Amino acid sequence: MKDEFSEVLDITDPDHTCIKDRCHLSWKQEQDDFDEDQYLADLMIPEQQEVIQALIQYTPCWKTNPDDRTQVSASEQEIMKQLGNREYLLGSQEKCAALLSLVNILYAYCYDVRTTQGEHTVESAWTINKLSSTLCWLQSFTSLKQVLISNMRRSLCYPLYREWRLNCAVQDDVRIILSQGKRSILKCLLSIHTMFNNSEPRYLLNQLYIVDYCIWIQQVSDKRIQNLADALNEVTISKSDLRFDLEELETAAHIVQEEEMERALCNHVSTLVLCSNSEQSDSSSSSSSSSSSDESSDSDDESDSLSSSDEEDKTHTKMQSLDSDDTVDSD
């Protein structure tokens, strides 16, 4: 049993670790696990941004078919029969803590639905388990802001896609599900129950949390659920709240990107200048060669002309000599 728990829990000694220490230890682990390069890759690489943008624009079932969220299917009814019924005697503070942890679990579920576009995979159970510190650290919360910070931090540390805007879309998904009421929440919990049952040893999380939530949520008043949805709508999380220095990372990355673009532009301009100079040099060489050829041709013509003139002079001299000889003979 201990080995099985070690596969689903990040906390190593829950029996001797108080709630406050669990929060501190999970925070420290997340600081160590946060990968700056992975975060910046999802932010800066165009191909990654295209994929993530498609996930952000995806419309989950609670938006496309809100009326269906009030209906429980036959298979869901069968699961509920197997779960049975029991009564929970919780004080006001315990109810508040239970609702906050419920939001923590729903957030992890909504993240998986959005990033798989409604087609759960063999990794879905792991994703939900890992993104909920309720499920992997047995942690409890005192405020909605604390819940969302925990979810967002883990969403930027562990899953395949780690992007700020994606987290904001998931937060809105949780708000919509809560505003739709207990039936919509129950359908999410029953889906988680099925995935955990098919992913050993995560059936243990059903025994620890999910079964009780499936039963208890039906006993919670509609007003309390609506108040929770309204309160969630009022919570705003900034990047600085996560303490990962996201804004500084993004600024530095954009500066580097601009410098690389400037270098690329300079290299391109230099290449164009070199090509232009090379073309001018070739043109100049061609002109020089043509000029030399013309000069050589002119020189040859001049030489031919001189040679022809010499021949004419020689011929004229011979003719004069002959005339002179004829004159002498006549005398």
XYZ file of C-alpha atoms in Angstrom:
331
model
C 0.000 0.000 0.000
C 2.834 2.406 0.834
C 4.428 1.787 -2.560
C 1.121 2.506 -4.277
C 0.704 5.776 -2.413
C 4.217 6.817 -3.409
C 3.113 6.634 -7.054
C 0.207 9.034 -6.610
C 1.427 11.313 -3.813
C 4.284 13.802 -3.880
C 4.221 14.109 -0.113
C 6.428 11.452 1.453
C 5.216 11.414 5.050
C 1.657 12.759 5.297
C 1.088 11.340 8.773
C 3.823 13.541 10.211
C 3.507 16.601 7.955
C 1.090 19.340 8.985
C -0.990 21.331 6.474
C 1.274 24.378 6.699
C 4.376 22.305 6.013
C 2.679 20.572 3.085
C 2.074 23.951 1.484
C 5.679 25.002 2.057
C 7.112 21.731 0.730
C 4.935 21.709 -2.383
C 5.898 25.326 -3.111
C 9.592 24.507 -2.782
C 9.247 21.480 -5.041
C 7.501 23.562 -7.694
C 10.261 26.177 -7.564
C 12.799 23.433 -8.232
C 10.736 21.845 -11.006
C 9.860 25.000 -12.933
C 11.676 24.891 -16.282
C 12.352 28.341 -17.732
C 13.358 26.958 -21.128
C 10.153 24.945 -21.465
C 8.025 27.924 -20.499
C 9.783 30.209 -22.989
C 9.581 27.568 -25.719
C 5.786 27.455 -25.397
C 5.748 31.244 -25.393
C 8.177 32.048 -28.220
C 8.233 29.163 -30.700
C 5.617 29.837 -33.418
C 4.714 26.165 -33.886
C 4.040 25.764 -30.171
C 1.986 28.932 -30.106
C -0.188 27.642 -32.941
C -0.965 24.465 -30.998
C -1.657 26.325 -27.761
C -3.833 28.887 -29.529
C -5.976 26.033 -30.853
C -6.357 24.696 -27.295
C -7.363 28.127 -26.021
C -9.969 28.464 -28.771
C -11.348 24.962 -28.157
C -14.968 24.910 -26.966
C -15.540 22.234 -24.282
C -18.819 20.398 -23.787
C -19.961 22.629 -20.909
C -20.035 25.489 -23.411
C -21.346 23.707 -26.500
C -24.112 21.730 -24.744
C -24.929 23.463 -21.456
C -28.375 21.835 -21.292
C -26.802 18.373 -21.262
C -24.928 19.313 -18.101
C -28.156 19.050 -16.129
C -28.801 15.474 -17.284
C -27.189 12.371 -15.800
C -26.609 9.530 -18.255
C -27.503 5.888 -17.594
C -23.845 4.950 -17.091
C -23.402 7.799 -14.616
C -26.496 6.701 -12.713
C -25.055 3.194 -12.486
C -21.834 4.539 -10.960
C -23.830 6.581 -8.459
C -25.758 3.482 -7.377
C -22.482 1.717 -6.687
C -21.227 4.660 -4.635
C -24.206 4.506 -2.298
C -25.176 7.326 0.029
C -24.014 8.711 3.337
C -24.378 11.821 5.426
C -21.560 14.268 6.111
C -21.540 16.369 9.245
C -19.206 19.241 8.445
C -18.758 22.531 10.219
C -18.693 25.853 8.367
C -14.902 25.943 8.149
C -14.736 22.336 6.965
C -17.339 23.007 4.267
C -15.326 25.985 3.069
C -12.128 23.911 2.912
C -13.965 21.125 1.064
C -15.319 23.551 -1.553
C -11.897 25.103 -2.103
C -10.320 21.689 -2.642
C -13.176 20.880 -5.010
C -12.201 23.897 -7.128
C -8.604 22.674 -7.036
C -9.653 19.276 -8.427
C -12.028 20.746 -11.023
C -9.269 23.009 -12.307
C -7.018 20.007 -12.966
C -9.892 18.231 -14.713
C -10.712 21.247 -16.910
C -7.065 21.599 -17.882
C -7.030 18.006 -19.104
C -10.286 18.389 -21.040
C -9.053 21.518 -22.777
C -5.575 20.209 -23.620
C -6.923 16.896 -24.937
C -9.829 18.699 -26.630
C -12.315 16.474 -24.863
C -10.604 13.204 -25.794
C -9.098 11.912 -22.549
C -5.836 9.987 -22.987
C -3.919 7.417 -20.950
C -2.113 10.392 -19.393
C -5.299 12.145 -18.278
C -5.456 10.503 -14.857
C -1.818 11.437 -14.230
C -2.457 15.032 -15.331
C -5.424 15.505 -12.999
C -3.547 13.876 -10.143
C -0.424 15.988 -10.709
C -2.063 19.375 -11.223
C -4.162 19.149 -8.066
C -2.145 19.661 -4.903
C -5.206 18.388 -3.035
C -4.699 15.007 -4.689
C -0.907 14.770 -4.726
C 0.006 16.732 -1.574
C -3.182 16.163 0.466
C -3.226 19.927 0.795
C -6.102 22.155 1.909
C -6.695 25.869 1.301
C -8.015 28.966 2.987
C -8.863 31.137 -0.051
C -9.754 30.885 -3.733
C -6.696 32.908 -4.669
C -4.486 30.379 -2.920
C -6.232 27.588 -4.851
C -5.722 29.232 -8.248
C -2.103 30.115 -7.549
C -1.429 26.493 -6.654
C -3.146 25.204 -9.803
C -1.449 27.693 -12.094
C 1.993 27.077 -10.644
C 1.633 23.351 -11.153
C 0.220 23.884 -14.651
C 3.426 25.738 -15.542
C 5.669 23.036 -14.061
C 4.442 19.591 -15.042
C 2.131 19.081 -18.044
C 2.930 19.159 -21.753
C 1.624 22.678 -22.409
C 2.735 25.450 -20.044
C 1.272 28.768 -21.052
C -0.251 31.634 -19.109
C -3.234 32.309 -21.388
C -4.139 28.635 -21.318
C -4.376 28.836 -17.528
C -6.710 31.817 -17.794
C -8.988 29.854 -20.139
C -9.078 26.952 -17.673
C -10.025 29.275 -14.817
C -13.008 30.439 -16.861
C -13.966 26.804 -17.528
C -14.137 26.129 -13.789
C -16.292 29.209 -13.263
C -18.753 28.071 -15.941
C -19.054 24.569 -14.478
C -19.710 25.965 -11.005
C -22.318 28.374 -12.358
C -24.117 25.459 -14.047
C -24.709 23.871 -10.663
C -24.305 20.569 -8.852
C -25.205 18.291 -11.770
C -22.454 19.720 -13.947
C -19.936 19.371 -11.114
C -21.089 15.812 -10.460
C -20.558 14.845 -14.105
C -16.950 16.039 -13.859
C -16.376 14.083 -10.653
C -17.877 10.911 -12.124
C -15.596 11.274 -15.152
C -12.586 11.594 -12.843
C -13.797 8.558 -10.892
C -13.858 6.454 -14.062
C -10.381 7.584 -15.143
C -8.869 6.894 -11.722
C -10.438 3.436 -11.603
C -8.744 2.655 -14.914
C -5.365 3.991 -13.802
C -3.799 1.959 -11.038
C -3.003 2.837 -8.344
C -5.064 6.036 -8.635
C -8.152 4.169 -7.534
C -6.787 5.089 -4.094
C -7.621 8.723 -4.822
C -11.211 7.697 -5.428
C -11.274 6.178 -1.968
C -9.611 9.211 -0.409
C -11.522 11.994 -2.170
C -13.596 11.446 -5.295
C -16.245 9.054 -3.965
C -16.971 11.340 -1.017
C -17.123 14.369 -3.286
C -19.562 12.623 -5.647
C -21.908 11.962 -2.728
C -21.363 15.182 -0.777
C -21.777 17.602 -3.694
C -25.398 16.478 -4.079
C -26.054 17.670 -0.524
C -24.571 21.142 -0.974
C -27.075 23.946 -1.497
C -27.399 25.563 -4.922
C -26.897 28.963 -3.339
C -23.551 27.967 -1.872
C -22.374 26.684 -5.258
C -23.490 29.872 -7.005
C -21.743 31.988 -4.386
C -18.579 30.017 -5.054
C -18.888 30.664 -8.801
C -19.440 34.377 -8.196
C -16.459 34.550 -5.858
C -14.247 32.787 -8.398
C -15.273 35.327 -11.015
C -13.928 38.095 -8.796
C -10.487 36.555 -8.282
C -7.676 37.908 -10.442
C -4.277 36.258 -10.554
C -1.237 38.104 -11.893
C 1.958 36.572 -13.195
C 3.853 38.019 -10.262
C 1.582 36.078 -7.864
C 3.134 32.830 -9.073
C 6.651 33.899 -8.017
C 8.300 32.411 -11.096
C 9.560 35.804 -12.376
C 7.539 35.261 -15.540
C 7.474 38.913 -16.572
C 11.253 39.223 -16.267
C 11.734 36.014 -18.250
C 9.414 37.183 -21.006
C 11.052 40.614 -21.205
C 14.516 39.072 -21.476
C 13.297 36.618 -24.120
C 11.754 39.391 -26.224
C 14.972 41.433 -26.006
C 17.008 38.450 -27.184
C 14.513 37.832 -29.975
C 14.737 41.463 -31.134
C 18.541 41.333 -31.058
C 18.524 38.145 -33.125
C 16.162 39.756 -35.627
C 18.447 42.803 -35.862
C 21.487 40.579 -36.405
C 19.633 38.605 -39.042
C 18.618 41.845 -40.764
C 22.200 43.164 -40.657
C 23.499 39.894 -42.082
C 20.906 40.057 -44.834
C 21.842 43.645 -45.693
C 25.555 42.741 -45.674
C 24.862 39.868 -48.036
C 22.957 42.166 -50.382
C 25.809 44.719 -50.319
C 28.395 42.037 -51.076
C 26.297 40.739 -53.950
C 25.871 44.267 -55.297
C 29.615 44.977 -55.054
C 30.376 41.694 -56.757
C 28.007 42.526 -59.593
C 29.559 45.989 -59.976
C 33.046 44.460 -59.995
C 32.021 41.980 -62.673
C 30.466 44.797 -64.687
C 33.622 46.929 -64.345
C 35.833 44.027 -65.403
C 33.627 43.413 -68.400
C 33.774 47.097 -69.390
C 37.558 47.167 -68.994
C 37.933 44.064 -71.111
C 35.679 45.541 -73.767
C 37.665 48.800 -73.764
C 40.953 46.943 -74.117
C 39.518 44.973 -76.983
C 38.383 48.167 -78.691
C 41.794 49.793 -78.224
C 43.502 46.722 -79.620
C 41.169 46.782 -82.592
C 41.878 50.481 -83.186
C 45.620 49.834 -82.982
C 45.353 47.013 -85.502
C 43.349 49.230 -87.830
C 45.913 51.984 -87.489
C 48.738 49.544 -88.188
C 46.919 48.219 -91.235
C 46.397 51.777 -92.427
C 50.079 52.621 -92.023
C 51.087 49.451 -93.787
C 48.780 50.245 -96.671
C 50.185 53.778 -96.908
C 53.742 52.433 -97.050
C 52.790 50.096 -99.860
C 51.264 52.972 -101.800
C 54.430 55.074 -101.329
C 56.600 52.225 -102.549
C 54.407 51.725 -105.600
C 54.496 55.449 -106.381
C 58.307 55.494 -106.133
C 58.596 52.557 -108.497
C 56.329 54.295 -110.984
C 58.473 57.436 -110.849
C 61.585 55.342 -111.389
C 60.075 53.705 -114.451
C 59.075 57.071 -115.849
C 62.611 58.309 -115.352
C 64.048 55.304 -117.169
C 61.713 55.865 -120.077
C 62.886 59.449 -120.359
C 66.546 58.450 -120.471
C 65.905 55.884 -123.188
C 64.126 58.475 -125.250
C 67.083 60.749 -125.120
